[in-house]
PDB file of C-alpha atoms and ligand atoms in Angstrom:
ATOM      1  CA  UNK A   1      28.101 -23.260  -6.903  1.00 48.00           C
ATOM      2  CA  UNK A   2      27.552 -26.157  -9.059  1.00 48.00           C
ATOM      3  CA  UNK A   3      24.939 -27.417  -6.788  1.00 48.00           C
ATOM      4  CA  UNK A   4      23.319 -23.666  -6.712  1.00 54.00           C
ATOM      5  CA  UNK A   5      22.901 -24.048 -10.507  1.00 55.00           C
ATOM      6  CA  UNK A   6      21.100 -27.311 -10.682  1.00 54.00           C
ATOM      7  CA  UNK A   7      18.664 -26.252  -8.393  1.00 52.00           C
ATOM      8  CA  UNK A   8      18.100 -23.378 -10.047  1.00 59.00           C
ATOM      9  CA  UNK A   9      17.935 -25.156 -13.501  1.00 54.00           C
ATOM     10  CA  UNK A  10      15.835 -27.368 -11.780  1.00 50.00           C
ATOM     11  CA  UNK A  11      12.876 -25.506 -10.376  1.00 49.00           C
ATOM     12  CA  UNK A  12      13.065 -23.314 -13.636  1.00 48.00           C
ATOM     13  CA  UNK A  13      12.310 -26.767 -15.383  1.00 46.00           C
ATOM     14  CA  UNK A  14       9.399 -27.366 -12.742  1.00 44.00           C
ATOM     15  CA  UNK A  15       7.875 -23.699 -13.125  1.00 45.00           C
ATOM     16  CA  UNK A  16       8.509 -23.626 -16.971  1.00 44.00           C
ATOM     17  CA  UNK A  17       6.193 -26.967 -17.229  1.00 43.00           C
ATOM     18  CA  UNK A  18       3.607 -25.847 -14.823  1.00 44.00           C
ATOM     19  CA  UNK A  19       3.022 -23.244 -16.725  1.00 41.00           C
ATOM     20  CA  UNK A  20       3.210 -25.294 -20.032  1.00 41.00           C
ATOM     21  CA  UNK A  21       0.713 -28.104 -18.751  1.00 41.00           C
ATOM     22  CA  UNK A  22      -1.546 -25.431 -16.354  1.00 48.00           C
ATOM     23  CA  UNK A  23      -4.755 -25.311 -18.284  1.00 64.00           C
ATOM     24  CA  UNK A  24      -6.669 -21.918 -17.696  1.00 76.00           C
ATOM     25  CA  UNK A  25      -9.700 -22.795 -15.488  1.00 87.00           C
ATOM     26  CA  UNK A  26     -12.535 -20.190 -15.720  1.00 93.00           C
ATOM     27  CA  UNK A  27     -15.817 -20.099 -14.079  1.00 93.00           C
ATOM     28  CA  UNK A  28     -19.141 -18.157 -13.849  1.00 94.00           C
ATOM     29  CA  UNK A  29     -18.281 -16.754 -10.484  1.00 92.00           C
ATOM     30  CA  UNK A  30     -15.229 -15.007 -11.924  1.00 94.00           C
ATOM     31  CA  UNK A  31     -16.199 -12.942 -15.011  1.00 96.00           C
ATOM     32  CA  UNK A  32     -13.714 -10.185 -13.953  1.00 95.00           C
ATOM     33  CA  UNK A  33     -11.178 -12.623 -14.396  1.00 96.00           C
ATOM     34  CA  UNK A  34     -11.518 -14.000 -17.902  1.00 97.00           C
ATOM     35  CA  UNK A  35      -9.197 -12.657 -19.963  1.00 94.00           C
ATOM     36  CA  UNK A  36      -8.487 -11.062 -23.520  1.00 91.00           C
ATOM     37  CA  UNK A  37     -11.364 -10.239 -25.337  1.00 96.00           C
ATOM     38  CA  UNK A  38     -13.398 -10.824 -22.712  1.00 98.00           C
ATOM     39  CA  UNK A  39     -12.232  -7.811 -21.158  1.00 96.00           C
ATOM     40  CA  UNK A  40     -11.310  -5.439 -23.572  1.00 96.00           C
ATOM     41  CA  UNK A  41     -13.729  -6.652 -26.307  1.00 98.00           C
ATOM     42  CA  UNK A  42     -16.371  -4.104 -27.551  1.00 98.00           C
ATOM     43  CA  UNK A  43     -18.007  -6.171 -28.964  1.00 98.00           C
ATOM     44  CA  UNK A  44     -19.524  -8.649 -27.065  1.00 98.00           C
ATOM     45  CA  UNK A  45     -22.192 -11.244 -26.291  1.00 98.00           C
ATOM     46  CA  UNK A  46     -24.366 -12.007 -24.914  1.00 98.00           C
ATOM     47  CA  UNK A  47     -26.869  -8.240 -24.946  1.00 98.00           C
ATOM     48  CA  UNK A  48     -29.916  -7.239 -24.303  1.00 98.00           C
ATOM     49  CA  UNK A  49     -32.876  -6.970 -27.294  1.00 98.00           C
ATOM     50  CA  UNK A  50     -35.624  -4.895 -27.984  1.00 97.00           C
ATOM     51  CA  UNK A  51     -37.831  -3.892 -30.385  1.00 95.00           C
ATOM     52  CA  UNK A  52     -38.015  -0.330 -29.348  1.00 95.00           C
ATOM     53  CA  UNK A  53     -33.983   0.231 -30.478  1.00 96.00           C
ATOM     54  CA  UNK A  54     -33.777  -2.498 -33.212  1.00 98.00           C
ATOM     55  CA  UNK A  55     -34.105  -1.654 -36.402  1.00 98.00           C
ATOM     56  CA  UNK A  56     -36.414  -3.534 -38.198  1.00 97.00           C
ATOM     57  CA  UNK A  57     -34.740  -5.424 -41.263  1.00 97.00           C
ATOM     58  CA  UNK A  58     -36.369  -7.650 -44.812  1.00 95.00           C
ATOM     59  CA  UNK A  59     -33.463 -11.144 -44.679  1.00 97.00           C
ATOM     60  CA  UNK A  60     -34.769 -13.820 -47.166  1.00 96.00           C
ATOM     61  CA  UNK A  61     -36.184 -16.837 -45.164  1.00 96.00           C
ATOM     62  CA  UNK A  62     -33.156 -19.688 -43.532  1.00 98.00           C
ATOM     63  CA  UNK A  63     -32.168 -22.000 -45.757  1.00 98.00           C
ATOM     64  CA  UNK A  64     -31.853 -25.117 -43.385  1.00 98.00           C
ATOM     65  CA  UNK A  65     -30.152 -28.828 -44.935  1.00 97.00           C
ATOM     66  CA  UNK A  66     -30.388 -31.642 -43.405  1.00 96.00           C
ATOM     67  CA  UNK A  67     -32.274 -30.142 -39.960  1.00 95.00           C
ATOM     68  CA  UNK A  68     -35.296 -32.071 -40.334  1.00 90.00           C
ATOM     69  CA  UNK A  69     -33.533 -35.451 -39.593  1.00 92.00           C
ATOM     70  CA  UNK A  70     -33.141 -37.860 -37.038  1.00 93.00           C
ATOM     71  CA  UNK A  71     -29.396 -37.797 -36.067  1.00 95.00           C
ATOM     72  CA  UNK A  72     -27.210 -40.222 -33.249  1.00 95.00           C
ATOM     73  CA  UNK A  73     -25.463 -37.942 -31.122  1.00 96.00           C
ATOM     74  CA  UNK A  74     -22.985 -37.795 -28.165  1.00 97.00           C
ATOM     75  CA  UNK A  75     -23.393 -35.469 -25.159  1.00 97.00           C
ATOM     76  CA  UNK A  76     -20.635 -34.563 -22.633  1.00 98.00           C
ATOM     77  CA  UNK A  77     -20.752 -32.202 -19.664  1.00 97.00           C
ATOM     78  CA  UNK A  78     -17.641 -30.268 -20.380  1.00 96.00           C
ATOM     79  CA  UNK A  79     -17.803 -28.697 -17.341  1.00 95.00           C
ATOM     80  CA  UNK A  80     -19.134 -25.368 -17.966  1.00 96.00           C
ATOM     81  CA  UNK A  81     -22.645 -26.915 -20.066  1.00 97.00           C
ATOM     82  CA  UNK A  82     -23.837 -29.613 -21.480  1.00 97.00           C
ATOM     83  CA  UNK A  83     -22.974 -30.227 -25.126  1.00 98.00           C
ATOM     84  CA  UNK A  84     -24.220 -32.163 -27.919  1.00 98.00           C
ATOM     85  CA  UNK A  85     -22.250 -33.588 -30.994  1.00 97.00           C
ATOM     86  CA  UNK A  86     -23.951 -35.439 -33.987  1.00 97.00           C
ATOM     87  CA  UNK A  87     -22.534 -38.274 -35.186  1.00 95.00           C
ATOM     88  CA  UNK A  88     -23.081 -37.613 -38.961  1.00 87.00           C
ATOM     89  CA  UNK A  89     -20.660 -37.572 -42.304  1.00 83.00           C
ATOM     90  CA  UNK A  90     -22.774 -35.257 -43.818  1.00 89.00           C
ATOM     91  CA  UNK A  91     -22.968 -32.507 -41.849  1.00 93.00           C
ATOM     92  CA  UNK A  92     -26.201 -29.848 -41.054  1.00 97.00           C
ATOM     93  CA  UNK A  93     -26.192 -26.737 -43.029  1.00 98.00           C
ATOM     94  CA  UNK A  94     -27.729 -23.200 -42.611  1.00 98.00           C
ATOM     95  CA  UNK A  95     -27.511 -20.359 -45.222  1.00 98.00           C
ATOM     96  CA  UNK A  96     -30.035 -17.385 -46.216  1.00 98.00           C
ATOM     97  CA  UNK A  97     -31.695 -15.174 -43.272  1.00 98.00           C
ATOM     98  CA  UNK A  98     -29.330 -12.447 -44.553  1.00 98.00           C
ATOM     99  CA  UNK A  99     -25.892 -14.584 -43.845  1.00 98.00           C
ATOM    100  CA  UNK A 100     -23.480 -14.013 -46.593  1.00 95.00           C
ATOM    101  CA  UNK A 101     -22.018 -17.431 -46.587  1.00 98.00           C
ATOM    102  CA  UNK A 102     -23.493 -21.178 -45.733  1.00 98.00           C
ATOM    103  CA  UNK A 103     -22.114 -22.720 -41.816  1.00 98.00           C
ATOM    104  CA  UNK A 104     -22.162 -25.937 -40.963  1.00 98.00           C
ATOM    105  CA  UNK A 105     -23.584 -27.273 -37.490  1.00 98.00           C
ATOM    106  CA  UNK A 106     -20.239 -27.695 -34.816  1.00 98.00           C
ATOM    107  CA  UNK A 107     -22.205 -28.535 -31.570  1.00 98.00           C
ATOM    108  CA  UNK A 108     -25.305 -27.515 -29.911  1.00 98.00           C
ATOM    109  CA  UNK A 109     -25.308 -26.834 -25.990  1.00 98.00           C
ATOM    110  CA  UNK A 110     -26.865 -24.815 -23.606  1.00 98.00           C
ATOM    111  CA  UNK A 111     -27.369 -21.586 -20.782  1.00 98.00           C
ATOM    112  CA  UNK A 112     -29.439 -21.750 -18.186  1.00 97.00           C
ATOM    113  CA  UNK A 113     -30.808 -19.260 -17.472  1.00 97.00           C
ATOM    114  CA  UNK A 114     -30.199 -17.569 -21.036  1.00 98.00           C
ATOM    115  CA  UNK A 115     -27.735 -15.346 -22.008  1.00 98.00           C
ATOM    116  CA  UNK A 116     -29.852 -12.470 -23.925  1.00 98.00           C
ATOM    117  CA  UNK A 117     -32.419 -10.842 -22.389  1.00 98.00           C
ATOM    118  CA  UNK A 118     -35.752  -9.439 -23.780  1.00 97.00           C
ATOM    119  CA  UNK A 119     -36.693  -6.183 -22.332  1.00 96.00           C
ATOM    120  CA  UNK A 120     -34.365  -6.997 -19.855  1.00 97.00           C
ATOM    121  CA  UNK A 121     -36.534 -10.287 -19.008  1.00 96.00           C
ATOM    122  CA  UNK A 122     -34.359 -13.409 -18.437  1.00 97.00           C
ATOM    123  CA  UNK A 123     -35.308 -16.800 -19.912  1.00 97.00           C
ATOM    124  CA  UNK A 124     -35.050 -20.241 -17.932  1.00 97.00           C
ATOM    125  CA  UNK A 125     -32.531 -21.519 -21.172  1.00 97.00           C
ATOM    126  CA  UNK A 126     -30.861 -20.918 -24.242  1.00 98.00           C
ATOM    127  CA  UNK A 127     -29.847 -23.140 -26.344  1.00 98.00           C
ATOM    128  CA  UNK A 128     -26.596 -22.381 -28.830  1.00 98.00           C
ATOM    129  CA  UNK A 129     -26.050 -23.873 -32.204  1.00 98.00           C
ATOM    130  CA  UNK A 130     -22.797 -23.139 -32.884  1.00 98.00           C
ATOM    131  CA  UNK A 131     -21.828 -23.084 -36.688  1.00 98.00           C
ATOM    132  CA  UNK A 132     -18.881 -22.251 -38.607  1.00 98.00           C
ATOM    133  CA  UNK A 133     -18.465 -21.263 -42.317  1.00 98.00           C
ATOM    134  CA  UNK A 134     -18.658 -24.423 -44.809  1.00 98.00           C
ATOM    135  CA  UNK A 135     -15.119 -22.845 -46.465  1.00 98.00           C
ATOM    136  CA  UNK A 136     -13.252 -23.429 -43.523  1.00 98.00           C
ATOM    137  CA  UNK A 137     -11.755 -26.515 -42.077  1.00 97.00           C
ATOM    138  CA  UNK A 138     -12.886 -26.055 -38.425  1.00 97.00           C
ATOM    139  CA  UNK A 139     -14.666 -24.406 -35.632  1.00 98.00           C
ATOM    140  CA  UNK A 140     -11.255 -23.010 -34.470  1.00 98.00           C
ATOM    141  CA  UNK A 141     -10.220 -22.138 -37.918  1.00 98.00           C
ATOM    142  CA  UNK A 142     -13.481 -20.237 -38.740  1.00 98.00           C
ATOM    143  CA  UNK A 143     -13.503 -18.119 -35.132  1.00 98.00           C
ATOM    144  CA  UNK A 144     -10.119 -16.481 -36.739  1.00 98.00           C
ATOM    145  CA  UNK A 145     -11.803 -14.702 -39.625  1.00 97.00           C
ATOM    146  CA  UNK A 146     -14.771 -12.279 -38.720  1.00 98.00           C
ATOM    147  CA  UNK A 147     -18.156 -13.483 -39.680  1.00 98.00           C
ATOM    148  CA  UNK A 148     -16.563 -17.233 -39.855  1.00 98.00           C
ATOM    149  CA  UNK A 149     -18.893 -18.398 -36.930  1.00 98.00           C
ATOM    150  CA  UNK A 150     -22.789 -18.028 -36.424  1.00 98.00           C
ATOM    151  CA  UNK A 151     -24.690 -19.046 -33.543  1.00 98.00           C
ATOM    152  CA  UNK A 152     -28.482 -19.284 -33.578  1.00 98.00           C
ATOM    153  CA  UNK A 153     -30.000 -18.999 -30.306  1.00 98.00           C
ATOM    154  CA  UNK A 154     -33.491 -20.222 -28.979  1.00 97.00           C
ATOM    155  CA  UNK A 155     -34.554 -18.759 -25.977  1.00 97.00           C
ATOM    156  CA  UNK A 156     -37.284 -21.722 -23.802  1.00 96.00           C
ATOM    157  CA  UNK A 157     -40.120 -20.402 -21.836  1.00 94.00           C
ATOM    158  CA  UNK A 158     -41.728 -22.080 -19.061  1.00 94.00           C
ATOM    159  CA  UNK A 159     -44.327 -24.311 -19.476  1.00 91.00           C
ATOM    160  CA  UNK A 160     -46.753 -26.077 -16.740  1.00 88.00           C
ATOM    161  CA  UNK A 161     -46.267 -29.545 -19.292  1.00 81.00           C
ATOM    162  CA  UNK A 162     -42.573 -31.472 -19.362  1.00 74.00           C
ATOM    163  CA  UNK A 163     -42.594 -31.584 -23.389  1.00 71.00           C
ATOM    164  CA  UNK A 164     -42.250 -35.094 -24.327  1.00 78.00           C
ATOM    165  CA  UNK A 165     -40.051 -34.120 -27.517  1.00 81.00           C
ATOM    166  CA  UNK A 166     -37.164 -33.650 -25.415  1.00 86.00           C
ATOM    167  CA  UNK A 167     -37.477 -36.916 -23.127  1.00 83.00           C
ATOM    168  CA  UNK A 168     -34.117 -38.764 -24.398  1.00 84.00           C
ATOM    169  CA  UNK A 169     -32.207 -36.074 -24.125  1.00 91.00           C
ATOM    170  CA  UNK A 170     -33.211 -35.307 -20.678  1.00 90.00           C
ATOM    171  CA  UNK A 171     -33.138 -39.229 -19.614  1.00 89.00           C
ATOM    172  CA  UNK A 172     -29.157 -39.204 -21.120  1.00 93.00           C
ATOM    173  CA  UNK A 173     -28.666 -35.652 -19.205  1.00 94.00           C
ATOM    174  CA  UNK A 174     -29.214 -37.221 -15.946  1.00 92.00           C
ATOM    175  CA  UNK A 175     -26.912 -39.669 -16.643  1.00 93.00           C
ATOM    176  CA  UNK A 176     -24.098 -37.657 -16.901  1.00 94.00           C
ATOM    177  CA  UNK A 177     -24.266 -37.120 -13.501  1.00 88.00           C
ATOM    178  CA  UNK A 178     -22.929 -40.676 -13.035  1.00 88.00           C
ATOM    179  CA  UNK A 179     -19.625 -40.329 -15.271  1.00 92.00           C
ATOM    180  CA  UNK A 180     -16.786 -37.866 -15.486  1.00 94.00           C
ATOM    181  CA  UNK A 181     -16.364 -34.168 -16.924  1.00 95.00           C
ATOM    182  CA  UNK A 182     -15.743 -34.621 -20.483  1.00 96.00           C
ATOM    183  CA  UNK A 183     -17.066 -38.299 -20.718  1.00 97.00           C
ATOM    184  CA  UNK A 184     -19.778 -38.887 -23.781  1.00 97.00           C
ATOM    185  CA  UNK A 185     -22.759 -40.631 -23.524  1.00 96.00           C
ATOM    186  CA  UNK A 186     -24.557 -41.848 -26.714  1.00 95.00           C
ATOM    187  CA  UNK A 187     -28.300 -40.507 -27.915  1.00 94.00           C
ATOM    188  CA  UNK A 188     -29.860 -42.639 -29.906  1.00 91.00           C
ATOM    189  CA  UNK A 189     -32.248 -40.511 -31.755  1.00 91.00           C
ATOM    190  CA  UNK A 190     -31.831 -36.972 -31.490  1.00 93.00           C
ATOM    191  CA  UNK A 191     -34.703 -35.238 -33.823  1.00 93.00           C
ATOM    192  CA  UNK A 192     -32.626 -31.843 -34.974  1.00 94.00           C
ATOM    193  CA  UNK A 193     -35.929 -30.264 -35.947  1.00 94.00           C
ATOM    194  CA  UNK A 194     -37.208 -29.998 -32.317  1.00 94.00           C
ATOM    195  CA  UNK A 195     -34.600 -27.597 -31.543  1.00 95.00           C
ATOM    196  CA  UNK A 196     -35.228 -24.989 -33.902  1.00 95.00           C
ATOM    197  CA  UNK A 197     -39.017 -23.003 -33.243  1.00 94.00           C
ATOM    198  CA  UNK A 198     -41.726 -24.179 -35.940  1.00 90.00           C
ATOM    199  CA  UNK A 199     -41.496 -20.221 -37.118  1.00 92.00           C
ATOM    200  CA  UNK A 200     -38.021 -19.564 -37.495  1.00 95.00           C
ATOM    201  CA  UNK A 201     -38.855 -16.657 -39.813  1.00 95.00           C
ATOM    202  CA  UNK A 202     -38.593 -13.677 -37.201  1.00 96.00           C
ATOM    203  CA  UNK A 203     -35.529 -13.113 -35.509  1.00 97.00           C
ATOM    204  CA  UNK A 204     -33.004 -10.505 -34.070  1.00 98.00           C
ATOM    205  CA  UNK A 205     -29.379  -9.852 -35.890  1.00 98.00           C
ATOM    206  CA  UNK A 206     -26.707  -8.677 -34.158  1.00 98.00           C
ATOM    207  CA  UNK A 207     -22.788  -8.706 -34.783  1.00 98.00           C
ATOM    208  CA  UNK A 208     -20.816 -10.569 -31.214  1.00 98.00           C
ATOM    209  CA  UNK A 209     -18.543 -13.031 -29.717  1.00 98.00           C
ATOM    210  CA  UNK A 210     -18.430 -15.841 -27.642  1.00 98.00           C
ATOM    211  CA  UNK A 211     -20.115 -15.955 -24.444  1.00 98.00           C
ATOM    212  CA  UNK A 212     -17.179 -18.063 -22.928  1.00 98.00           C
ATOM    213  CA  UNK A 213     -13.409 -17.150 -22.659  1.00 97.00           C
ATOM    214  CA  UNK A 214     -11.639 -16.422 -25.373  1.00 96.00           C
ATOM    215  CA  UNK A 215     -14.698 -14.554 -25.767  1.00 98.00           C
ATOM    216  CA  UNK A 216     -13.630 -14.245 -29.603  1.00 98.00           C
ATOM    217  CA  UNK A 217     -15.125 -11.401 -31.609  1.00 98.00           C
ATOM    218  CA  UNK A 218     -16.661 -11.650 -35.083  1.00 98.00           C
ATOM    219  CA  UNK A 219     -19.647 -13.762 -34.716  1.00 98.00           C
ATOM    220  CA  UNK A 220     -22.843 -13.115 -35.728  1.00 98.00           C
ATOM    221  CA  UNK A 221     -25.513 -14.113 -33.988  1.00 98.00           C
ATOM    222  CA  UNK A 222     -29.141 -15.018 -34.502  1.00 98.00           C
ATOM    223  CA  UNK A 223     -31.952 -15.099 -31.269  1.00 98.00           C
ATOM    224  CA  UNK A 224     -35.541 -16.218 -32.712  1.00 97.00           C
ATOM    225  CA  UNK A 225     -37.892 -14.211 -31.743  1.00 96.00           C
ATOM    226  CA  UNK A 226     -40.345 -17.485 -31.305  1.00 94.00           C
ATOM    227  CA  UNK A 227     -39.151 -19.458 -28.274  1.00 94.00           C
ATOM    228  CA  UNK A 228     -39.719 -23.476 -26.979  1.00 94.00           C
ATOM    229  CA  UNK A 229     -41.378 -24.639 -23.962  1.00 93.00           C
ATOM    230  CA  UNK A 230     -39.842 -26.213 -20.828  1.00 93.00           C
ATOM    231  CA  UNK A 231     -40.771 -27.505 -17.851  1.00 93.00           C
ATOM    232  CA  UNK A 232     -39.215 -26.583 -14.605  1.00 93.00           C
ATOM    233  CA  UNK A 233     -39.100 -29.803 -13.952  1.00 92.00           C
ATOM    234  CA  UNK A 234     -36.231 -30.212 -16.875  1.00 93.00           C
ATOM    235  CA  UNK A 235     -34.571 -26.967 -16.286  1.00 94.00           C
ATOM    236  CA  UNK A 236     -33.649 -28.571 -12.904  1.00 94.00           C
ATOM    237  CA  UNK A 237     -32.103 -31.694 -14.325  1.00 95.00           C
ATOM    238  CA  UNK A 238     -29.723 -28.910 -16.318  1.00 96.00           C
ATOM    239  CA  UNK A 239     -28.619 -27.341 -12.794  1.00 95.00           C
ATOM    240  CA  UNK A 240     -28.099 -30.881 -11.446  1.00 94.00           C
ATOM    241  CA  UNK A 241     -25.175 -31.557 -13.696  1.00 96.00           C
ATOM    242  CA  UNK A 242     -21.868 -30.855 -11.743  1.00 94.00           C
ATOM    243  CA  UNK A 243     -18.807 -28.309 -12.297  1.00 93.00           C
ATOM    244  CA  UNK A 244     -15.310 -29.303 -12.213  1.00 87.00           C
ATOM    245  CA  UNK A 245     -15.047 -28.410  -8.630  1.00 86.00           C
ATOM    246  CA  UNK A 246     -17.690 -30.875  -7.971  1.00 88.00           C
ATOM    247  CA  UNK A 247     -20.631 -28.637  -6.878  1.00 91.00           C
ATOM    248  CA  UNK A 248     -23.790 -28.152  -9.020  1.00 93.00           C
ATOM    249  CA  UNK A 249     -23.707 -25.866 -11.864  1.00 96.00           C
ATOM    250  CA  UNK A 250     -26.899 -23.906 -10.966  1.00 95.00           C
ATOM    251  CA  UNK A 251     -26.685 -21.323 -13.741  1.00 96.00           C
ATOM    252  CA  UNK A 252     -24.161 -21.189 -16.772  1.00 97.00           C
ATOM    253  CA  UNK A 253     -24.770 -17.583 -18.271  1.00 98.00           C
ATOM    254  CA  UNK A 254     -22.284 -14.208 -18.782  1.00 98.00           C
ATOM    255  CA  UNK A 255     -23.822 -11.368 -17.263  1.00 98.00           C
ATOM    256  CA  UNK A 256     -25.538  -8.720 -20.471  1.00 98.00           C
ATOM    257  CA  UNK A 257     -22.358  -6.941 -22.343  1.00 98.00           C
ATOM    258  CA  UNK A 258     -22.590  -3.447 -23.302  1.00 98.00           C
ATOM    259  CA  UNK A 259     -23.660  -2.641 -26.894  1.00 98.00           C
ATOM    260  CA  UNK A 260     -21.591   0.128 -27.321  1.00 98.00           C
ATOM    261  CA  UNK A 261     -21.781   0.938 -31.254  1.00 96.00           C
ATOM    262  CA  UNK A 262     -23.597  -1.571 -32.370  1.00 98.00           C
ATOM    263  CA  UNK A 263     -26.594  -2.025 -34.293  1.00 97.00           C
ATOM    264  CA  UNK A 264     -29.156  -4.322 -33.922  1.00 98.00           C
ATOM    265  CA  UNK A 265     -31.441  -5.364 -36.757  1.00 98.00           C
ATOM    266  CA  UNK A 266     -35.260  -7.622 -36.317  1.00 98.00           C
ATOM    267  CA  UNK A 267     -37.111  -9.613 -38.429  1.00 97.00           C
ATOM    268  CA  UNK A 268     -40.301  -9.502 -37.419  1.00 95.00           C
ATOM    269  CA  UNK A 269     -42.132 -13.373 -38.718  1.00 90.00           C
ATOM    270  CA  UNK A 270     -44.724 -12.836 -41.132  1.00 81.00           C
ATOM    271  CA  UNK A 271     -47.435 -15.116 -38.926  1.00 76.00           C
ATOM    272  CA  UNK A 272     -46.899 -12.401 -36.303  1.00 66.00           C
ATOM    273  CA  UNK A 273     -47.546  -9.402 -38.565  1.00 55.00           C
ATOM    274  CA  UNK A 274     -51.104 -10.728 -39.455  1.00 48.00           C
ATOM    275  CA  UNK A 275     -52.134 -11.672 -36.177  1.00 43.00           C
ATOM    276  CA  UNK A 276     -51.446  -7.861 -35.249  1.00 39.00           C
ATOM    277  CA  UNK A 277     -52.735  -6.566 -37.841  1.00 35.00           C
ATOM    278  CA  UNK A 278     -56.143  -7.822 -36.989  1.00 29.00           C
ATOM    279  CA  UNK A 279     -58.129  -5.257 -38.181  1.00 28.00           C
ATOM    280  CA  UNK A 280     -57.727  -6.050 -41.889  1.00 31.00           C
ATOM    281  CA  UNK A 281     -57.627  -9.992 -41.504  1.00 29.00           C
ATOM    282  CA  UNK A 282     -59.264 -10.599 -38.867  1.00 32.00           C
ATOM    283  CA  UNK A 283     -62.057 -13.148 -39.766  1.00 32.00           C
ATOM    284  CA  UNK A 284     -59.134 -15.036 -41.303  1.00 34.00           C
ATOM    285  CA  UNK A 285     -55.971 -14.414 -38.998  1.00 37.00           C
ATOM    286  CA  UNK A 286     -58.162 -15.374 -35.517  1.00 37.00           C
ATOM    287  CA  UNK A 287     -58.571 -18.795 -36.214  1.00 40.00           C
ATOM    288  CA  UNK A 288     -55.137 -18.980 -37.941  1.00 43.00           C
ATOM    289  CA  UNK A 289     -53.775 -17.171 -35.238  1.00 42.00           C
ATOM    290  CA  UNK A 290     -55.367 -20.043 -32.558  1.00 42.00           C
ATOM    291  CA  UNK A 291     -54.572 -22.554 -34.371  1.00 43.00           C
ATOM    292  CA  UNK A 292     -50.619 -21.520 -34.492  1.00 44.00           C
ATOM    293  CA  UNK A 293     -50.806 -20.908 -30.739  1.00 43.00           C
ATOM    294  CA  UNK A 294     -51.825 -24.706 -30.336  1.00 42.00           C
ATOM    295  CA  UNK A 295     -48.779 -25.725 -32.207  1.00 44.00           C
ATOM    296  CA  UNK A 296     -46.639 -23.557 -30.347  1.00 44.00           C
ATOM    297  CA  UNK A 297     -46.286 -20.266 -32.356  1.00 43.00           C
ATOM    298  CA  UNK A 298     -47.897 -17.869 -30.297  1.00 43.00           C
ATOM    299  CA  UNK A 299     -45.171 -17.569 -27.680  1.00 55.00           C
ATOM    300  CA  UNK A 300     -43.245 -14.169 -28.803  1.00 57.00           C
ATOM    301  CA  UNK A 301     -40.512 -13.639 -27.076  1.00 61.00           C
TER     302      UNK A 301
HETATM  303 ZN1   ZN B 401     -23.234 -20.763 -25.695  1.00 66.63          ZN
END
């Protein structure tokens, strides 16, 4: 009887500290089974956009501090992406473009292909920066209050050229193949600016969550409207990078959520409004409107 008891004691002990040290594993494969919000949430990320059913909105311009600076960094494949870190005191800052408070830059990282769709049209990426309200103490803090977290989103379109803007970070990528899950490797110069589109001013507005279990609601979200190039080339160094299971993580997106209530609100960038309106400025938008193009504006997404 005695004995009967310890063993039973025992194996609760062994089951009661599985459970404690199990770690819940999700993947892409498994949507169905991510849990809370994920599946009951009605408001989640990522959607589809269009311009035919948003409703076109007047935000003041971004307010961005301390974007257009070189940075040191860390990147880690967690597993599920890769993700980026600075290694700053003071930290980036984005306010204005109709946010009500000022967030601070947590990490950047990245879906391939992307997460939103245009017109239902899938991009090869998306990169997330993931920000959290300058009041609060943390990323985790800020994702328990509604509207504590904002992600802006850039959506990458293919481009014949490899652009040589991105070449450290794609030289350190491949070297994460070579160490574990969860093991940094330093960037030496990581120019914030390139990750942001030279026109930030048009953009889509749209109340979310997460894209990855918890799936936590309350974040609002910001997809540019002007996207970057890529090569194929360098989207294929992103699906080289291995999951924890060891095999290569060949996309990283959640399947389009339903919008159910929502609205969603568009910016449209001033530089685009001219160049369509080129009856009136014609003469002076064309070579305006070429010469943005060059430089990378004329890529509407
Ligand atoms: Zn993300």
């Amino acid at each position: 009887m005695v004995v009967t008891s310890a063993v039973r004691s025992f194996l609760f002990f062994v089951f009661y500290n599985a459970v404690l040290t199990t770690a819940f594993h999700w993947d892409y494969k498994h949507e169905e089974e991510w849990p809370d919000q994920c599946k009951n949430g009605k408001q989640q990320s990522p959607i589809n956009l269009s311009r035919q059913t948003a409703t076109e909105a007047i935000f003041p311009s971004f307010i961005f501090e301390y974007y257009d600076e070189i940075y040191r960094a860390e990147i880690k494949n967690n597993g599920h992406t890769a993700q980026i870190q600075l290694k700053v005191g003071v930290k980036p800052k984005v306010s204005g473009g109709g946010l009500l408070s000022t967030y601070v830059l947590d990490n950047i990282h990245f879906h391939w292909n992307s997460e939103h769709t245009i017109d239902e049209e899938r991009f090869p990426l998306e990169l997330h920066l993931v920000h959290y309200d300058s009041t609060k103490k943390s990323l985790a803090e800020a994702l328990k209050v509604k509207g504590g977290v904002t992600v802006l989103a850039v959506l990458f379109y293919l481009s014949p050229d490899s652009d040589s803007e991105f070449d450290s970070l794609f030289d350190t990528l491949e070297q994460l193949n070579k160490v574990k899950i969860n093991e940094v490797k330093p960037i030496e110069r990581l120019d914030l600016g390139d990750f942001l589109p030279r026109d930030r001013a048009g953009f889509y507005r749209y109340e979310g969550s997460l894209t990855t279990p918890n799936c936590t609601e309350g974040v609002i979200w910001t997809v540019f409207t002007n996207g970057l190039p890529i090569s194929t080339r360098q989207v294929k160094i992103f699906s080289n990078l291995k999951t924890e299971s060891g095999g290569n993580m060949i996309t990283n997106y959640r399947t389009i959520q339903e919008l159910n209530d929502r609205k969603v609100q568009v910016k449209i960038s001033p530089i685009e409004f001219s160049s369509a309106s080129r009856n009136v400025a014609f003469p002076i938008v064309l070579p305006l409107y070429i010469g943005f193009s060059i430089l990378g504006f004329g890529n509407k997404l």
